[in-house]
mmCIF file of C-alpha atoms in Angstrom:
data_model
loop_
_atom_site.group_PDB
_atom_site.id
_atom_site.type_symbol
_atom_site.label_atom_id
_atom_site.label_comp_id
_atom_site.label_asym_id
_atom_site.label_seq_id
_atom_site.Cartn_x
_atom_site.Cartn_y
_atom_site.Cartn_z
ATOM 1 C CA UNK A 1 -28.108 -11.400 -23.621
ATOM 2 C CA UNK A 2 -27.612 -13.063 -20.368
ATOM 3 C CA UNK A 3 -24.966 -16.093 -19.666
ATOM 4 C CA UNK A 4 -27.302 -17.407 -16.835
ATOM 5 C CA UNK A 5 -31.009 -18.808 -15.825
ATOM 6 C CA UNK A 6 -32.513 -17.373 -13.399
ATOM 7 C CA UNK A 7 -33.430 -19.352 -10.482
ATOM 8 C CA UNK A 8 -34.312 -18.051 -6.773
ATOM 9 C CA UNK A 9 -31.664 -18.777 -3.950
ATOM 10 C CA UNK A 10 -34.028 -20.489 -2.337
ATOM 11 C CA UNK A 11 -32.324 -21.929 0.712
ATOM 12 C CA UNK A 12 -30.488 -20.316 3.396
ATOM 13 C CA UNK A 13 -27.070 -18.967 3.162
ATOM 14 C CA UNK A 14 -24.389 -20.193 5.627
ATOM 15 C CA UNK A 15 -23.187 -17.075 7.592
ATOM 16 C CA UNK A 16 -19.249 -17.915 7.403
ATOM 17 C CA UNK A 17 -19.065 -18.598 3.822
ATOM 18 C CA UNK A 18 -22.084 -16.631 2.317
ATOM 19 C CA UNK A 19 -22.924 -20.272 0.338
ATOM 20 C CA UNK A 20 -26.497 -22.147 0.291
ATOM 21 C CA UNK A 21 -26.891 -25.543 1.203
ATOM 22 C CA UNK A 22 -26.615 -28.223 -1.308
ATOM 23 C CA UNK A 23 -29.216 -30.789 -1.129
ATOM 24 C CA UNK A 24 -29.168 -34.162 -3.455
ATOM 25 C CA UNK A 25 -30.503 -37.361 -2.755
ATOM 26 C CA UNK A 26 -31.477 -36.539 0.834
ATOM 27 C CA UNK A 27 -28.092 -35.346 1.641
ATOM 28 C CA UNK A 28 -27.175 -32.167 2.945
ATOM 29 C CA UNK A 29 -23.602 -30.768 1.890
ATOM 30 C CA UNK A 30 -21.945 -27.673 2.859
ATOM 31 C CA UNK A 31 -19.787 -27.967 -0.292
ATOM 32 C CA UNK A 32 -21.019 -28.374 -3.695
ATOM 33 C CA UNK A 33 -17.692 -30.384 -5.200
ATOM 34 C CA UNK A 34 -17.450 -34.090 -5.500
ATOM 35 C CA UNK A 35 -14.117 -35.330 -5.824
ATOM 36 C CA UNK A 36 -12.936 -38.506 -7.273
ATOM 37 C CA UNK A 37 -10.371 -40.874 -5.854
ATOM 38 C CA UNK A 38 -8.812 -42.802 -8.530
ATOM 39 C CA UNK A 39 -5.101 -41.826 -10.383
ATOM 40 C CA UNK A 40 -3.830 -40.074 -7.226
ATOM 41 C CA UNK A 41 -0.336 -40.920 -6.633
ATOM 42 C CA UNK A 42 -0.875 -42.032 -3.053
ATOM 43 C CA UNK A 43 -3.468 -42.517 -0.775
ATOM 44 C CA UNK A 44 -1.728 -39.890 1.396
ATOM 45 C CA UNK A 45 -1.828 -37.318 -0.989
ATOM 46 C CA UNK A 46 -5.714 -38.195 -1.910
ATOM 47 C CA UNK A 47 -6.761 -37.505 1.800
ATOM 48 C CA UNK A 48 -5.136 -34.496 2.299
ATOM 49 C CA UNK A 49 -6.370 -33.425 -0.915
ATOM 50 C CA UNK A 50 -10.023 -34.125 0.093
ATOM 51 C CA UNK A 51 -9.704 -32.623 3.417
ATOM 52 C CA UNK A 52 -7.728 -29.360 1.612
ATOM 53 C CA UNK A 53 -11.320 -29.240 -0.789
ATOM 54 C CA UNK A 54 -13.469 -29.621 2.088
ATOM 55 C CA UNK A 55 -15.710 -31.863 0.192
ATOM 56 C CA UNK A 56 -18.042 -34.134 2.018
ATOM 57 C CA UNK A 57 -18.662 -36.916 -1.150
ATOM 58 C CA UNK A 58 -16.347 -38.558 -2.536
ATOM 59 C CA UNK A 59 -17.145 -41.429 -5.897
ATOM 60 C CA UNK A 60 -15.277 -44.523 -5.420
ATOM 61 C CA UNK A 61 -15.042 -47.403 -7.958
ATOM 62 C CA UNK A 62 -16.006 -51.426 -7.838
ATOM 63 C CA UNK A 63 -13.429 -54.270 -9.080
ATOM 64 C CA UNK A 64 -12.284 -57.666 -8.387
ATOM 65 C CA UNK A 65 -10.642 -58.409 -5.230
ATOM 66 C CA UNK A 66 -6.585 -59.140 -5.797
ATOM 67 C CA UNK A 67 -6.282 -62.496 -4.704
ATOM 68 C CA UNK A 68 -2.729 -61.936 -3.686
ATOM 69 C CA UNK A 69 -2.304 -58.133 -2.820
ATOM 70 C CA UNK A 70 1.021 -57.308 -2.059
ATOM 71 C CA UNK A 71 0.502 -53.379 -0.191
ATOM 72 C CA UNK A 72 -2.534 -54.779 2.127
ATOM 73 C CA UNK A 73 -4.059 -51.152 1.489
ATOM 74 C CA UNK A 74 -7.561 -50.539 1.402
ATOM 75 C CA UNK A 75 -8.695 -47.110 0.103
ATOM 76 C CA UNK A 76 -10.964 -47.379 3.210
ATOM 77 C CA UNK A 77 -8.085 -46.607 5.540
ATOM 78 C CA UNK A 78 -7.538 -43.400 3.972
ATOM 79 C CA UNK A 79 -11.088 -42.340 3.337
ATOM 80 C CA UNK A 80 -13.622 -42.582 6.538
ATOM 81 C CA UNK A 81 -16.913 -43.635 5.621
ATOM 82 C CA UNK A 82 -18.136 -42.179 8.866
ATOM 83 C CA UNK A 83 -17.090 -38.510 7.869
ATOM 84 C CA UNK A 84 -17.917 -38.846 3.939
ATOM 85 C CA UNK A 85 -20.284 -39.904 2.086
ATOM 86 C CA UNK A 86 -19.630 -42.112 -0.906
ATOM 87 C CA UNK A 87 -20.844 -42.207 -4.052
ATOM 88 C CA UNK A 88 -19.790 -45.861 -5.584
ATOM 89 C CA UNK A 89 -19.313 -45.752 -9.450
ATOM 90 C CA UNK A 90 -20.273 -48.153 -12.301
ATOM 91 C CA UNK A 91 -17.113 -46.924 -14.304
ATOM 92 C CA UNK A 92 -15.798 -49.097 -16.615
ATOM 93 C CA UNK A 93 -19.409 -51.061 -17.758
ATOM 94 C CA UNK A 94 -20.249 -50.891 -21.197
ATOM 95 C CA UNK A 95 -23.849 -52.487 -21.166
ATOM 96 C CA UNK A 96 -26.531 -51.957 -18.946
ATOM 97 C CA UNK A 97 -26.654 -55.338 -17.336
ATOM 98 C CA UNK A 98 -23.384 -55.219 -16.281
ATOM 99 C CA UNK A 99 -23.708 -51.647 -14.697
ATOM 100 C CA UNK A 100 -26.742 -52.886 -13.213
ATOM 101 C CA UNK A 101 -24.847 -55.802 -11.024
ATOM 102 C CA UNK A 102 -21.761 -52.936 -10.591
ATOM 103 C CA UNK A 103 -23.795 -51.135 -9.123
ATOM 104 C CA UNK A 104 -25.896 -53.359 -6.926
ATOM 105 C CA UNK A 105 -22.423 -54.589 -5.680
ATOM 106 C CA UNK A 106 -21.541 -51.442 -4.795
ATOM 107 C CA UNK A 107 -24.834 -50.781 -2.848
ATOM 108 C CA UNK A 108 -23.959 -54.338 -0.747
ATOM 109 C CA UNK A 109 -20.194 -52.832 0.123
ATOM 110 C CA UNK A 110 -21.560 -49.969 1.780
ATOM 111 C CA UNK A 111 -24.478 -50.971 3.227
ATOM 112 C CA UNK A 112 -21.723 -53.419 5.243
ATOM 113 C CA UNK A 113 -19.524 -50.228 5.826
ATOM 114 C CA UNK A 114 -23.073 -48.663 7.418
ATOM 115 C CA UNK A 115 -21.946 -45.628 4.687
ATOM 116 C CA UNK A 116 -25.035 -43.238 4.327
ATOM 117 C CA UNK A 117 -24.163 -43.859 0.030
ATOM 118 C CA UNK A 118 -25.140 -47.251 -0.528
ATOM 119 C CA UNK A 119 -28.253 -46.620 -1.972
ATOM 120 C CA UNK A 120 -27.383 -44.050 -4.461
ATOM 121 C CA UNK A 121 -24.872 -44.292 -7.605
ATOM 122 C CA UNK A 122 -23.518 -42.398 -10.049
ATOM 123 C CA UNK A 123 -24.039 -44.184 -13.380
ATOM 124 C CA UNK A 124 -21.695 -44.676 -16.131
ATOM 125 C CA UNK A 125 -22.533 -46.908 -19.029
ATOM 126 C CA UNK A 126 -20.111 -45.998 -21.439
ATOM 127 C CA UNK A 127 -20.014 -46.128 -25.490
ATOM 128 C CA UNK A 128 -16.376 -47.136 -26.106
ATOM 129 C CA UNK A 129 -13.400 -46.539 -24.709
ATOM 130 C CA UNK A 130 -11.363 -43.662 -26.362
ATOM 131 C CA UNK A 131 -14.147 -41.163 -25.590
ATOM 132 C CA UNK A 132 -15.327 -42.401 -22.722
ATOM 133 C CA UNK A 133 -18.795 -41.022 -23.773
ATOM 134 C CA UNK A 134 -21.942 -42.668 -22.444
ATOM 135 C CA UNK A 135 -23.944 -44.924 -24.612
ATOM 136 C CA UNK A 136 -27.559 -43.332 -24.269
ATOM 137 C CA UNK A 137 -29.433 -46.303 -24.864
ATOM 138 C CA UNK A 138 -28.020 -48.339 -22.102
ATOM 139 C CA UNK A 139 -27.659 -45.449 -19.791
ATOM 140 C CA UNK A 140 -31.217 -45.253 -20.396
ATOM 141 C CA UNK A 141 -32.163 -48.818 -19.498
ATOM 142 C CA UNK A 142 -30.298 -49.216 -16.324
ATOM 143 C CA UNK A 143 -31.408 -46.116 -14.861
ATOM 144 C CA UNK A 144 -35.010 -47.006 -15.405
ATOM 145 C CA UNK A 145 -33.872 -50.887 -13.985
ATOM 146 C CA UNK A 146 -32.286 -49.348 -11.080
ATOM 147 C CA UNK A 147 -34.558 -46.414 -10.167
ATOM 148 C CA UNK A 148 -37.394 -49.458 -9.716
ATOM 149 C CA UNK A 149 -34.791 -51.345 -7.262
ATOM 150 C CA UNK A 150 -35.057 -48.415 -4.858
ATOM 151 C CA UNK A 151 -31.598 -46.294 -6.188
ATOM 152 C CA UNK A 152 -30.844 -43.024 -6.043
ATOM 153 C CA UNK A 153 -29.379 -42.706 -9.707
ATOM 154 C CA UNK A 154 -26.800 -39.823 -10.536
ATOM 155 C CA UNK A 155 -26.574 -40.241 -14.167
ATOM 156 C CA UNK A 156 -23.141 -39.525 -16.069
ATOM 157 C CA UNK A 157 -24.456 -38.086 -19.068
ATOM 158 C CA UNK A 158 -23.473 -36.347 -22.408
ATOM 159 C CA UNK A 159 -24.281 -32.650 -23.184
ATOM 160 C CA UNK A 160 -27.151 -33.939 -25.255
ATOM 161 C CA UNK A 161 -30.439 -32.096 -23.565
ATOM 162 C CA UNK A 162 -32.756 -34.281 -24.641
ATOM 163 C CA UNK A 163 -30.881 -37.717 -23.315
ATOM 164 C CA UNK A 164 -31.166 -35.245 -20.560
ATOM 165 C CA UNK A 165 -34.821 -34.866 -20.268
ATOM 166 C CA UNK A 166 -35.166 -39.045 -20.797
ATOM 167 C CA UNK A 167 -32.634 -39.415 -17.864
ATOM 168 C CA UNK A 168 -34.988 -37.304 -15.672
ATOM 169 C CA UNK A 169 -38.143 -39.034 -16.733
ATOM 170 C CA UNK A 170 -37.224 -41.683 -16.128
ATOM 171 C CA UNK A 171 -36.878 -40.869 -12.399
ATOM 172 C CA UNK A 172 -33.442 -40.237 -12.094
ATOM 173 C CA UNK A 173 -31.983 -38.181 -8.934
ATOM 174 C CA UNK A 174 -29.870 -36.064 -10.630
ATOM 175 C CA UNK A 175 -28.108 -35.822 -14.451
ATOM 176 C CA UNK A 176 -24.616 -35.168 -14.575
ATOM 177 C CA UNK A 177 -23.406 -33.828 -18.395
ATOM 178 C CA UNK A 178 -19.879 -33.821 -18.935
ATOM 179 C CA UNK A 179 -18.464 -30.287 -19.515
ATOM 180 C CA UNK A 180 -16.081 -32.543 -21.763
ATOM 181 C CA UNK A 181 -14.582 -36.313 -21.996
ATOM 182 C CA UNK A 182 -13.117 -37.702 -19.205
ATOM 183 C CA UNK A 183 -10.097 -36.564 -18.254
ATOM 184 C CA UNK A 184 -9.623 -34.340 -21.123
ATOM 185 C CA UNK A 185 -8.859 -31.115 -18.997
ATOM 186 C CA UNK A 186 -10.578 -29.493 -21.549
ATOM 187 C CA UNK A 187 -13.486 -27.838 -19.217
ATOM 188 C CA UNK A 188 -16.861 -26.376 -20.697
ATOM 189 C CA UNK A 189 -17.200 -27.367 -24.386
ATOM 190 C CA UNK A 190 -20.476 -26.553 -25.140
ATOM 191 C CA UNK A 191 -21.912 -24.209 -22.941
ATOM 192 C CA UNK A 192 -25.342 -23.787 -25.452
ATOM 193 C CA UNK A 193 -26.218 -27.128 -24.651
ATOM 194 C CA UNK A 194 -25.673 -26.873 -21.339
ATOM 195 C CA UNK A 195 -27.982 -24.136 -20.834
ATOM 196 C CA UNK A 196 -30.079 -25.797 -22.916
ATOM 197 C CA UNK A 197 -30.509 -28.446 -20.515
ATOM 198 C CA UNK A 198 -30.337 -26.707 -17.291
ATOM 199 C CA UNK A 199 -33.493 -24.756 -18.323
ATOM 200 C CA UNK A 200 -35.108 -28.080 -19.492
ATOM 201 C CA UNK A 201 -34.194 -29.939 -16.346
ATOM 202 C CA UNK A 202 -35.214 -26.914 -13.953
ATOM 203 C CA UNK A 203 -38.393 -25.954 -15.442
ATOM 204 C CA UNK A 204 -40.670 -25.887 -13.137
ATOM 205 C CA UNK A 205 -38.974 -27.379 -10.395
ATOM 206 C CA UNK A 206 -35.939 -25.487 -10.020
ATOM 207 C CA UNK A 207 -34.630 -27.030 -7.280
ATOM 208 C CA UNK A 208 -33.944 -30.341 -9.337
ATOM 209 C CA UNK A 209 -29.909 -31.162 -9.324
ATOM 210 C CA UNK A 210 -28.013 -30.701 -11.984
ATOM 211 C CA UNK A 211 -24.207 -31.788 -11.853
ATOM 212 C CA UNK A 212 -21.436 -30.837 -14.512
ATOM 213 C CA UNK A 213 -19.100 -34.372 -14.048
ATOM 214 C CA UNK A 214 -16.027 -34.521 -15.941
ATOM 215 C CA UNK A 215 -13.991 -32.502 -17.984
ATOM 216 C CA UNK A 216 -12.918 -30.328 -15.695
ATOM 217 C CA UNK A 217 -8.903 -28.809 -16.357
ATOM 218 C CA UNK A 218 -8.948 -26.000 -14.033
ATOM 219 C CA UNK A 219 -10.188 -23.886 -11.081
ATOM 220 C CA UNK A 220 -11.653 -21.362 -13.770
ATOM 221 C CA UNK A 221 -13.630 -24.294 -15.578
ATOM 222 C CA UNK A 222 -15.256 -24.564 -12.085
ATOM 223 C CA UNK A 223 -16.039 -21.307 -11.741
ATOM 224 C CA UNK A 224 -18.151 -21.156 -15.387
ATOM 225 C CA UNK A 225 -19.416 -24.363 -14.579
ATOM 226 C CA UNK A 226 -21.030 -23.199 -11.533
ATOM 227 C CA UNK A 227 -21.518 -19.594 -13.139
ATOM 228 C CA UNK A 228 -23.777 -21.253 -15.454
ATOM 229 C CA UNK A 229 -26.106 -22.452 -12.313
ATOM 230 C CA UNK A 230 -24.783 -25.737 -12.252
ATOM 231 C CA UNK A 231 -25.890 -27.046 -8.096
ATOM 232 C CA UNK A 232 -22.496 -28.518 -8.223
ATOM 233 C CA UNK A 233 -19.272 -30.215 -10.100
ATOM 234 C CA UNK A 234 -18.018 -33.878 -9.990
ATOM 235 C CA UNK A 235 -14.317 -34.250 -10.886
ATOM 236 C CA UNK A 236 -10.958 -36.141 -10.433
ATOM 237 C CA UNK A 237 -7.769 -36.047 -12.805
ATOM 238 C CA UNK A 238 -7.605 -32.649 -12.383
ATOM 239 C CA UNK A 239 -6.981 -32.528 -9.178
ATOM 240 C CA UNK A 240 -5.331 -36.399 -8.828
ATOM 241 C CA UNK A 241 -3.120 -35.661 -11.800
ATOM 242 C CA UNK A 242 -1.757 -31.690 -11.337
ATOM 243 C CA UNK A 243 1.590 -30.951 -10.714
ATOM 244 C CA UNK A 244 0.448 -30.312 -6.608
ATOM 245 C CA UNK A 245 -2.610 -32.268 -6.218
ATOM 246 C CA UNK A 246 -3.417 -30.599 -2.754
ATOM 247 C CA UNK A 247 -3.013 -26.974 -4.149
ATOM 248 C CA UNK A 248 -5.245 -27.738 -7.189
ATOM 249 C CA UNK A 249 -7.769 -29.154 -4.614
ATOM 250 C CA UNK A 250 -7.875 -25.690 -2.757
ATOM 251 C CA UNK A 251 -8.123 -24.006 -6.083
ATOM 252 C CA UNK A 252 -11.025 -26.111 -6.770
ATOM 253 C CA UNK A 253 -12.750 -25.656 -3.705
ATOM 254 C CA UNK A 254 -12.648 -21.376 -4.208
ATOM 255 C CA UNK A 255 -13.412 -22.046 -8.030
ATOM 256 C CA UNK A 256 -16.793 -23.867 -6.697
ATOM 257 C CA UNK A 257 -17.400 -20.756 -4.196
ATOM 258 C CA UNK A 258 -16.999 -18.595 -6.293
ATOM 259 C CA UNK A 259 -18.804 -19.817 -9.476
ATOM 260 C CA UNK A 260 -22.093 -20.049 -7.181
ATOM 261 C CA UNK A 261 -21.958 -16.841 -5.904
ATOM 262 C CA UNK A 262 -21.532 -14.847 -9.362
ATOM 263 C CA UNK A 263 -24.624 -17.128 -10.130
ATOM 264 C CA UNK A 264 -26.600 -16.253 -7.243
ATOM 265 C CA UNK A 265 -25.148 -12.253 -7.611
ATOM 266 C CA UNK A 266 -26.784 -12.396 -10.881
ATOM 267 C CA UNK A 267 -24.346 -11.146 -13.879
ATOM 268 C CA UNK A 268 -24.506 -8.030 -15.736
ATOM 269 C CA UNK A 269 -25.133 -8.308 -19.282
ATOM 270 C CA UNK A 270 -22.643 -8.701 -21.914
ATOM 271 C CA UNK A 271 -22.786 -5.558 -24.110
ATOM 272 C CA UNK A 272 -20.260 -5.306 -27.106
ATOM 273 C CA UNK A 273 -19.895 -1.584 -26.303
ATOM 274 C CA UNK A 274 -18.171 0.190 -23.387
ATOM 275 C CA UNK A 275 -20.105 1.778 -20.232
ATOM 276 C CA UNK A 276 -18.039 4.016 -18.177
ATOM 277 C CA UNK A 277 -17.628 3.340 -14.823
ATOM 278 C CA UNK A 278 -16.781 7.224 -13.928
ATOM 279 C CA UNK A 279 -19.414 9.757 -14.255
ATOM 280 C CA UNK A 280 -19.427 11.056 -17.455
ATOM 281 C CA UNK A 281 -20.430 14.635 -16.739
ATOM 282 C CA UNK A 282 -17.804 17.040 -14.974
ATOM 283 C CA UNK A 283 -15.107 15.860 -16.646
ATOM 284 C CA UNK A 284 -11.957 18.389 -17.195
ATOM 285 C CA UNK A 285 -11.321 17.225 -20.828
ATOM 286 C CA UNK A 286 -12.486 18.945 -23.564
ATOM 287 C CA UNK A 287 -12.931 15.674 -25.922
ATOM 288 C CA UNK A 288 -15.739 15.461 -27.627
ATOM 289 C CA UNK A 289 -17.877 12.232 -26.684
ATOM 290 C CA UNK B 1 -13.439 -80.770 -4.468
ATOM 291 C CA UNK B 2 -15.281 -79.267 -6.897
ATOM 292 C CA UNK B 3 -14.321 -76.531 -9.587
ATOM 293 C CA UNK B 4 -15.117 -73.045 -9.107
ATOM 294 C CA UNK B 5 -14.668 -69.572 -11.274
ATOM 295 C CA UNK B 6 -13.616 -66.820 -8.575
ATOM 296 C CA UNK B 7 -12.933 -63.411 -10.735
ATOM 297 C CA UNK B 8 -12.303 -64.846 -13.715
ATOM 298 C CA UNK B 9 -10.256 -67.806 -12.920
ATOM 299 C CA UNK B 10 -10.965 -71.523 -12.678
ATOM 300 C CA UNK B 11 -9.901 -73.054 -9.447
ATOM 301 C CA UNK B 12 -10.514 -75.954 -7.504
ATOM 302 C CA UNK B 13 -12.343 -75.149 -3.952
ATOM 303 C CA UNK B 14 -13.285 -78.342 -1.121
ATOM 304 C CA UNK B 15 -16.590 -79.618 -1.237
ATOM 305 C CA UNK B 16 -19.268 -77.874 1.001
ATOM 306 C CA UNK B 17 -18.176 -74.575 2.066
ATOM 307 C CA UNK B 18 -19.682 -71.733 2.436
ATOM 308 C CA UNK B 19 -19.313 -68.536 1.379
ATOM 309 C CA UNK B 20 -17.715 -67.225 4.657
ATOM 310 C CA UNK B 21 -15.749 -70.238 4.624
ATOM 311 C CA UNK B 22 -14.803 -69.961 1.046
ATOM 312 C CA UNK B 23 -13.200 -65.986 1.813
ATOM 313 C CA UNK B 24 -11.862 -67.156 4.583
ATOM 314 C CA UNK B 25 -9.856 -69.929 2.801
ATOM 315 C CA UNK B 26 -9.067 -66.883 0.195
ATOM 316 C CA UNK B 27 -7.735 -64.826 3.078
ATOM 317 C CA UNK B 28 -10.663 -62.635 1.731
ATOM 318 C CA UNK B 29 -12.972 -62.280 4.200
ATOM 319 C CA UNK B 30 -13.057 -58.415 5.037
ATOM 320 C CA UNK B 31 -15.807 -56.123 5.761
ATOM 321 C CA UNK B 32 -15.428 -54.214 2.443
ATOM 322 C CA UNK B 33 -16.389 -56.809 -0.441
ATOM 323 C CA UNK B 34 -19.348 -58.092 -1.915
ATOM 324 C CA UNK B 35 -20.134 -61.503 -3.452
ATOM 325 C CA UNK B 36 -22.124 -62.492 -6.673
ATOM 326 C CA UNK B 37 -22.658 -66.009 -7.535
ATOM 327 C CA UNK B 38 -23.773 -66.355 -11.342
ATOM 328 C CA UNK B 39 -24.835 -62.806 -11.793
ATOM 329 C CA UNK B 40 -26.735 -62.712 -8.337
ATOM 330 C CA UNK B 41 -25.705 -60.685 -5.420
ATOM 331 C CA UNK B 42 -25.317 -62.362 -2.202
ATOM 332 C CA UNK B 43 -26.030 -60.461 0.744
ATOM 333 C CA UNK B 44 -24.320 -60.580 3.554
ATOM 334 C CA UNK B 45 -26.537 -62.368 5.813
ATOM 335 C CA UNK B 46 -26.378 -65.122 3.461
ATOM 336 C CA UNK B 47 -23.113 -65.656 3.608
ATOM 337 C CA UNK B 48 -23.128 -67.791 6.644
ATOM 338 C CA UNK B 49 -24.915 -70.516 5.122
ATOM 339 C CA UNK B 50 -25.224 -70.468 1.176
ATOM 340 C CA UNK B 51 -22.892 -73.307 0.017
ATOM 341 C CA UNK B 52 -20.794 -72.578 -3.120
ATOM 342 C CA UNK B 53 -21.443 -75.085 -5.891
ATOM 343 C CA UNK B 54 -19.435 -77.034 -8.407
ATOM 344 C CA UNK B 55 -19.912 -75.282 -11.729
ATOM 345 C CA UNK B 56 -20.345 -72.006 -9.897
ATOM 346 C CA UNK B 57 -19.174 -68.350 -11.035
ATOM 347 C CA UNK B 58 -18.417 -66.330 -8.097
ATOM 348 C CA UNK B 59 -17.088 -62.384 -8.414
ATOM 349 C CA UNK B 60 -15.759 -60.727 -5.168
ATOM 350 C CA UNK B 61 -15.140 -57.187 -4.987
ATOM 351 C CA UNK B 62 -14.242 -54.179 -3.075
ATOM 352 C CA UNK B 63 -13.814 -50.967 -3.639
ATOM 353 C CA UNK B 64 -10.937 -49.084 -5.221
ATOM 354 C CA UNK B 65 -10.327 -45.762 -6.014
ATOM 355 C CA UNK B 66 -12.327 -44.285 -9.224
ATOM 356 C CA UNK B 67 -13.692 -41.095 -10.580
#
């Protein structure tokens, strides 16, 4: 029995940190965690939480300009487009239409900002709002209406492998399952179907990325997430919404590390018996075995 | 004037303007929004000369933070 694919490290490992290169949508990242910025207390606390992670992507979300805003604060004075690269969001759509003009908004924003995001987008086209679970069908529909407008499409998915396999058919960049609903804190559910899809997804082209996005509680769910083979992990509340956001951010960052390197280490097997670590023979006891 | 439907709400906007003019008049005119006009994106080129029209449906947006 064995907890995890097997796949090749096939790219080269950074000398300092021992970790591979994550590449996804023509990017190249150092660090394999996305952060999101929405429910952090301040925008203060957001950025040094980001820099604490080291991640390089961070998803941001569309809405309606306030016609009167009383702060004056843009999320873009705490979070330089120059230094990382965005991933706009269609959160909050519930059809496909409408996550198709979210998202084409988004793609306009940053284009303006000169961002090296705007043409990618991490999909959401959600079922209803207590679960925050996507609605297949329409996920389905605007991926395949976006992928033929020239996006890169990340699509938030549900741990259903073959809604999986559709998403990647029909040509999108990468599929992101949710470990578990949205900002549930209640980490990897169902790691079967996980697996089940990784395989699917990587057969044959094992190089194809596969995201776990949302769920996450803790460092630990990180660390199986990525354990798993996972290429990387997209979260938010649990880092916005912890007691000390920046902490939980570092914790997050060494969860990621280490997760991928137990992967690439390659696990023992799980046996439901002991194996002794000392050697066995020379012992001074005289117990039998 | 004519009436207009900026982010949900009916207001009236002067005759003419354009879109530029029309965020500038909203004190709305920064580098980090995007404009739709009945479901359509407008790009930002545009902006300098298409005219907003009675009747029309405008959303402007920015980004904020999200997950």
């Amino acid at each position: 029995m064995t907890d995890s694919i097997s796949e090749e490290p096939s790219q080269a490992l950074d000398s300092s940190t021992g970790l591979d290169e994550f590449c996804i949508a023509g990017h190249k990242f150092q660090s394999r965690l996305i952060l999101g910025s929405g429910k952090y207390d301040s925008f203060e606390v957001m950025r040094e939480s980001f820099e604490v992670a080291e991640t390089e992507c961070v998803t941001i979300a569309v809405r309606r300009e306030k016609l009167h805003d009383s702060s004056g604060r843009n999320i873009l004075d705490f979070v330089d487009p120059s230094r990382l690269v965005l991933l706009p969001n269609t959160a909050g759509c519930y059809d496909a239409d409408t996550a198709v003009r979210c998202a084409k908004m988004g793609r306009e924003i940053l284009r303006g900002l000169e961002n090296s995001g705007a043409d990618w987008v991490k999909l959401e086209v959600l079922g209803d709002s207590r679960s925050l679970l996507p609605d297949p069908i329409e996920l389905l529909k605007a991926t395949e209406v976006l992928v033929k407008d020239g996006f890169q499409v990340l699509c938030y998915s549900s741990d259903d492998p073959i809604v999986a396999r559709r998403l990647k058919d029909a040509g999108a960049t990468s599929v992101m399952p949710a470990g578990s609903p949205i900002g549930s804190g209640l980490g990897v559910i169902n790691r079967n179907s996980l697996q089940i899809i990784l395989e699917d997804l990587k057969q044959g082209d094992p190089d194809y990325p596969v995201i776990i996005d949302a769920g996450v509680g803790t460092a630990s769910d990180v660390a199986i997430a990525m354990e798993l083979g996972f290429d990387g992990v997209l979260l938010n509340t649990a880092v916005a919404r912890a007691a000390d956001p920046i902490r939980m951010a570092e914790a997050m960052k060494y969860g990621v590390r280490a997760g991928r390197l137990a992967f690439q280490s390659g696990r023992i097997p799980q046996s439901r018996y002991a194996s002794a670590s000392s050697p066995e023979v020379g012992v001074i006891s005289k117990r039998q075995q | 004037m004519i009436d207009v439907t900026i982010n949900g709400k009916k207001q009236p906007c002067e005759e003419g303007l354009t879109i530029v003019e029309l965020l500038d008049s909203l004190g709305m005119n920064s580098r980090a929004i995007a404009v739709e006009i009945n479901q359509e994106i407008q790009p930002r080129d545009t902006h300098s000369h298409v005219k907003v029209k009675d009747g029309d449906v405008l959303e402007i947006v920015t980004l904020v933070g999200g997950g």
